[in-house]
PDB file of C-alpha atoms in Angstrom:
ATOM      1  CA  MET L   1       0.524  17.255   4.569  1.00  0.00           C
ATOM      2  CA  ARG L   2       3.906  15.332   3.138  1.00  0.00           C
ATOM      3  CA  GLY L   3       3.493  15.857   0.546  1.00  0.00           C
ATOM      4  CA  ASP L   4       3.209  12.684  -2.137  1.00  0.00           C
ATOM      5  CA  ASP L   5       4.463  10.098   0.969  1.00  0.00           C
ATOM      6  CA  ALA L   6       1.113  10.808   2.403  1.00  0.00           C
ATOM      7  CA  VAL L   7      -0.374   8.516  -0.618  1.00  0.00           C
ATOM      8  CA  GLY L   8      -0.607   5.490   1.601  1.00  0.00           C
ATOM      9  CA  LEU L   9      -2.640   7.320   4.300  1.00  0.00           C
ATOM     10  CA  LEU L  10      -5.258   8.982   2.315  1.00  0.00           C
ATOM     11  CA  ALA L  11      -6.132   6.403   0.239  1.00  0.00           C
ATOM     12  CA  ALA L  12      -6.490   4.023   3.473  1.00  0.00           C
ATOM     13  CA  SER L  13      -8.867   7.269   4.214  1.00  0.00           C
ATOM     14  CA  ARG L  14     -10.599   7.897   1.604  1.00  0.00           C
ATOM     15  CA  LEU L  15     -10.890   3.652   1.347  1.00  0.00           C
ATOM     16  CA  ARG L  16     -12.345   3.525   4.997  1.00  0.00           C
ATOM     17  CA  GLN L  17     -15.059   6.353   4.225  1.00  0.00           C
ATOM     18  CA  ASP L  18     -16.481   3.885   1.021  1.00  0.00           C
ATOM     19  CA  LEU L  19     -15.415   0.544   1.744  1.00  0.00           C
ATOM     20  CA  GLY L  20     -17.261   1.395   5.325  1.00  0.00           C
ATOM     21  CA  ASP L  21     -18.120  -2.510   7.226  1.00  0.00           C
ATOM     22  CA  ARG L  22     -17.225  -4.279   4.035  1.00  0.00           C
ATOM     23  CA  ALA L  23     -13.322  -4.025   4.401  1.00  0.00           C
ATOM     24  CA  GLU L  24     -11.331  -3.586   7.534  1.00  0.00           C
ATOM     25  CA  VAL L  25      -9.067  -0.810   6.295  1.00  0.00           C
ATOM     26  CA  ILE L  26      -6.054   0.663   8.909  1.00  0.00           C
ATOM     27  CA  GLU L  27      -4.807   3.977   8.549  1.00  0.00           C
ATOM     28  CA  ALA L  28      -0.577   2.706   9.069  1.00  0.00           C
ATOM     29  CA  GLU L  29       2.127   4.884   9.495  1.00  0.00           C
ATOM     30  CA  MET L  30       4.395   2.080  10.618  1.00  0.00           C
ATOM     31  CA  VAL L  31       6.699   0.317   9.141  1.00  0.00           C
ATOM     32  CA  GLY L  32       8.578  -3.189   9.664  1.00  0.00           C
ATOM     33  CA  VAL L  33       7.447  -5.710  12.368  1.00  0.00           C
ATOM     34  CA  ASP L  34       4.657  -4.134  13.115  1.00  0.00           C
ATOM     35  CA  ILE L  35       2.781  -4.762   9.445  1.00  0.00           C
ATOM     36  CA  VAL L  36       3.771  -8.260  10.208  1.00  0.00           C
ATOM     37  CA  GLU L  37       1.787  -8.727  13.663  1.00  0.00           C
ATOM     38  CA  LEU L  38      -0.718  -6.854  11.512  1.00  0.00           C
ATOM     39  CA  MET L  39      -1.113  -9.429   8.901  1.00  0.00           C
ATOM     40  CA  LYS L  40      -1.473 -12.134  11.433  1.00  0.00           C
ATOM     41  CA  GLY L  41      -5.006 -14.061  10.891  1.00  0.00           C
ATOM     42  CA  VAL L  42      -6.170 -12.031   7.564  1.00  0.00           C
ATOM     43  CA  ARG L  43      -6.390 -13.599   4.943  1.00  0.00           C
ATOM     44  CA  VAL L  44      -6.306 -11.625   2.418  1.00  0.00           C
ATOM     45  CA  ALA L  45      -4.684  -8.136   2.923  1.00  0.00           C
ATOM     46  CA  ILE L  46      -3.574  -4.330   0.377  1.00  0.00           C
ATOM     47  CA  LEU L  47      -1.033  -2.555   0.769  1.00  0.00           C
ATOM     48  CA  ILE L  48      -0.966   0.553  -0.225  1.00  0.00           C
ATOM     49  CA  ASP L  49       2.348   3.035   0.001  1.00  0.00           C
ATOM     50  CA  ALA L  50       4.226   5.417  -1.180  1.00  0.00           C
ATOM     51  CA  ALA L  51       6.830   3.972  -4.200  1.00  0.00           C
ATOM     52  CA  ARG L  52      10.179   5.565  -5.765  1.00  0.00           C
ATOM     53  CA  SER L  53      11.625   3.463  -8.359  1.00  0.00           C
ATOM     54  CA  GLY L  54      13.057   5.871 -10.286  1.00  0.00           C
ATOM     55  CA  GLN L  55       9.525   5.900 -13.487  1.00  0.00           C
ATOM     56  CA  ARG L  56       7.231   9.030 -13.240  1.00  0.00           C
ATOM     57  CA  PRO L  57       4.912  10.092 -10.175  1.00  0.00           C
ATOM     58  CA  GLY L  58       1.312   8.781 -10.342  1.00  0.00           C
ATOM     59  CA  THR L  59       3.141   5.347 -11.774  1.00  0.00           C
ATOM     60  CA  ILE L  60       0.675   3.318 -10.404  1.00  0.00           C
ATOM     61  CA  HIS L  61       2.542  -0.370  -9.285  1.00  0.00           C
ATOM     62  CA  ARG L  62       0.093  -2.837  -8.834  1.00  0.00           C
ATOM     63  CA  LEU L  63       2.536  -6.118  -7.439  1.00  0.00           C
ATOM     64  CA  ASP L  64       1.142  -9.723  -6.083  1.00  0.00           C
ATOM     65  CA  ALA L  65       3.188 -10.549  -3.500  1.00  0.00           C
ATOM     66  CA  SER L  66       0.894 -14.000  -1.890  1.00  0.00           C
ATOM     67  CA  THR L  67       4.106 -16.361  -4.065  1.00  0.00           C
ATOM     68  CA  ARG L  68       7.132 -14.601  -4.482  1.00  0.00           C
ATOM     69  CA  PRO L  69       8.435 -11.681  -3.319  1.00  0.00           C
ATOM     70  CA  ILE L  70       8.609  -8.169  -5.070  1.00  0.00           C
ATOM     71  CA  ALA L  71      11.570  -5.986  -5.659  1.00  0.00           C
ATOM     72  CA  VAL L  72      13.625  -4.284  -1.919  1.00  0.00           C
ATOM     73  CA  GLY L  73      14.332  -1.491  -3.964  1.00  0.00           C
ATOM     74  CA  MET L  74      10.336   0.026  -4.935  1.00  0.00           C
ATOM     75  CA  PHE L  75       9.921   1.286  -0.851  1.00  0.00           C
ATOM     76  CA  PRO L  76      12.454   2.787   1.107  1.00  0.00           C
ATOM     77  CA  SER L  77      13.769   1.547   3.959  1.00  0.00           C
ATOM     78  CA  SER L  78      15.810   2.727   6.595  1.00  0.00           C
ATOM     79  CA  SER L  79      17.798   2.019   8.763  1.00  0.00           C
ATOM     80  CA  HIS L  80      16.009   1.654  11.722  1.00  0.00           C
ATOM     81  CA  ALA L  81      13.054  -0.330  10.498  1.00  0.00           C
ATOM     82  CA  LEU L  82      12.258  -3.302   7.552  1.00  0.00           C
ATOM     83  CA  GLY L  83      10.574  -0.853   4.158  1.00  0.00           C
ATOM     84  CA  VAL L  84       7.129  -2.810   3.308  1.00  0.00           C
ATOM     85  CA  SER L  85       9.173  -5.297   1.676  1.00  0.00           C
ATOM     86  CA  GLU L  86      11.128  -7.135   4.328  1.00  0.00           C
ATOM     87  CA  ALA L  87       8.457  -7.106   5.936  1.00  0.00           C
ATOM     88  CA  LEU L  88       6.400  -9.045   3.375  1.00  0.00           C
ATOM     89  CA  GLU L  89       9.657 -10.994   3.592  1.00  0.00           C
ATOM     90  CA  LEU L  90       9.221 -12.078   6.874  1.00  0.00           C
ATOM     91  CA  ALA L  91       5.955 -12.367   6.971  1.00  0.00           C
ATOM     92  CA  ARG L  92       6.790 -15.401   4.847  1.00  0.00           C
ATOM     93  CA  VAL L  93       9.410 -16.820   6.607  1.00  0.00           C
ATOM     94  CA  LEU L  94       7.366 -16.436   9.998  1.00  0.00           C
ATOM     95  CA  GLY L  95       4.575 -18.543   7.788  1.00  0.00           C
ATOM     96  CA  VAL L  96       2.205 -15.428   8.277  1.00  0.00           C
ATOM     97  CA  LEU L  97       1.684 -13.881   5.078  1.00  0.00           C
ATOM     98  CA  PRO L  98      -2.055 -13.776   3.996  1.00  0.00           C
ATOM     99  CA  GLU L  99      -2.892 -16.250   1.435  1.00  0.00           C
ATOM    100  CA  THR L 100      -3.342 -12.855  -0.827  1.00  0.00           C
ATOM    101  CA  VAL L 101      -0.655 -10.353  -0.875  1.00  0.00           C
ATOM    102  CA  MET L 102      -1.999  -7.501  -3.119  1.00  0.00           C
ATOM    103  CA  VAL L 103       0.203  -4.020  -3.038  1.00  0.00           C
ATOM    104  CA  TYR L 104      -0.114  -1.547  -4.659  1.00  0.00           C
ATOM    105  CA  GLY L 105       2.601   0.841  -5.279  1.00  0.00           C
ATOM    106  CA  ILE L 106       1.616   4.968  -6.218  1.00  0.00           C
ATOM    107  CA  GLU L 107       5.431   6.318  -7.586  1.00  0.00           C
ATOM    108  CA  VAL L 108       5.745   9.188  -5.327  1.00  0.00           C
ATOM    109  CA  GLY L 109       7.369  12.995  -6.762  1.00  0.00           C
ATOM    110  CA  HIS L 110       7.831  15.959  -4.095  1.00  0.00           C
ATOM    111  CA  THR L 111       8.179  14.208  -0.112  1.00  0.00           C
ATOM    112  CA  GLU L 112       8.022  18.152   1.434  1.00  0.00           C
ATOM    113  CA  ALA L 113       6.427  18.287   4.637  1.00  0.00           C
ATOM    114  CA  GLY L 114       3.370  20.599   4.116  1.00  0.00           C
ATOM    115  CA  GLN L 115       2.612  20.645   1.228  1.00  0.00           C
ATOM    116  CA  PRO L 116      -0.355  19.152  -0.758  1.00  0.00           C
ATOM    117  CA  LEU L 117      -0.669  15.485  -3.471  1.00  0.00           C
ATOM    118  CA  SER L 118       1.491  16.621  -6.507  1.00  0.00           C
ATOM    119  CA  PRO L 119      -1.542  16.608  -9.120  1.00  0.00           C
ATOM    120  CA  GLN L 120      -0.690  13.476 -10.585  1.00  0.00           C
ATOM    121  CA  VAL L 121      -0.351  11.463  -7.931  1.00  0.00           C
ATOM    122  CA  ALA L 122      -3.732  12.723  -6.366  1.00  0.00           C
ATOM    123  CA  LYS L 123      -5.069  11.131  -9.597  1.00  0.00           C
ATOM    124  CA  ALA L 124      -3.036   7.647  -9.639  1.00  0.00           C
ATOM    125  CA  LEU L 125      -4.860   8.414  -5.506  1.00  0.00           C
ATOM    126  CA  ASP L 126      -8.091   8.258  -7.450  1.00  0.00           C
ATOM    127  CA  LYS L 127      -7.433   5.170  -8.723  1.00  0.00           C
ATOM    128  CA  VAL L 128      -6.768   3.259  -7.260  1.00  0.00           C
ATOM    129  CA  VAL L 129      -8.811   4.206  -4.992  1.00  0.00           C
ATOM    130  CA  GLU L 130     -11.167   2.539  -7.810  1.00  0.00           C
ATOM    131  CA  LEU L 131      -8.482  -0.663  -7.710  1.00  0.00           C
ATOM    132  CA  VAL L 132      -9.206  -1.842  -4.879  1.00  0.00           C
ATOM    133  CA  ILE L 133     -12.824  -1.288  -3.981  1.00  0.00           C
ATOM    134  CA  GLN L 134     -13.325  -2.869  -6.800  1.00  0.00           C
ATOM    135  CA  GLU L 135     -10.395  -6.132  -5.542  1.00  0.00           C
ATOM    136  CA  CYS L 136     -12.444  -6.500  -2.231  1.00  0.00           C
ATOM    137  CA  ASP L 137     -15.883  -6.444  -3.735  1.00  0.00           C
ATOM    138  CA  ALA L 138     -14.263  -8.980  -6.050  1.00  0.00           C
ATOM    139  CA  CYS L 139     -13.376 -11.273  -2.510  1.00  0.00           C
ATOM    140  CA  HIS L 140     -16.383 -10.648  -1.781  1.00  0.00           C
ATOM    141  CA  ALA L 141     -19.034 -12.093  -4.532  1.00  0.00           C
TER     142      ALA L 141
END
């Protein structure tokens, strides 16, 4: 565990169990062009990642990246790779951005290795899993 930073991976793991074969769930630790490759040929993509915008831990952001860029500062990036925001814009420029792209950002607090999720982020994880299942069901309705 990487503290609250593991929230996206934990959400994917839970969604894989809860959605079964109703949706393809990919637990991806990579960023940048790897995300762009995963989106090629996809009609609907839902991304879940740890966010750091300065709001309190456990705050949930639901962002529609289908028609406009999302804030660059919301999702951390490094000097070695593109962050979520930059990867989505690269996909848009390359013409491979899915028709619908929803991004869930969960504000994190502590990100120390070896620590479990904070109670606030664990509660947000439950809510995001519920919301994503509803979105997936709506896509198949």
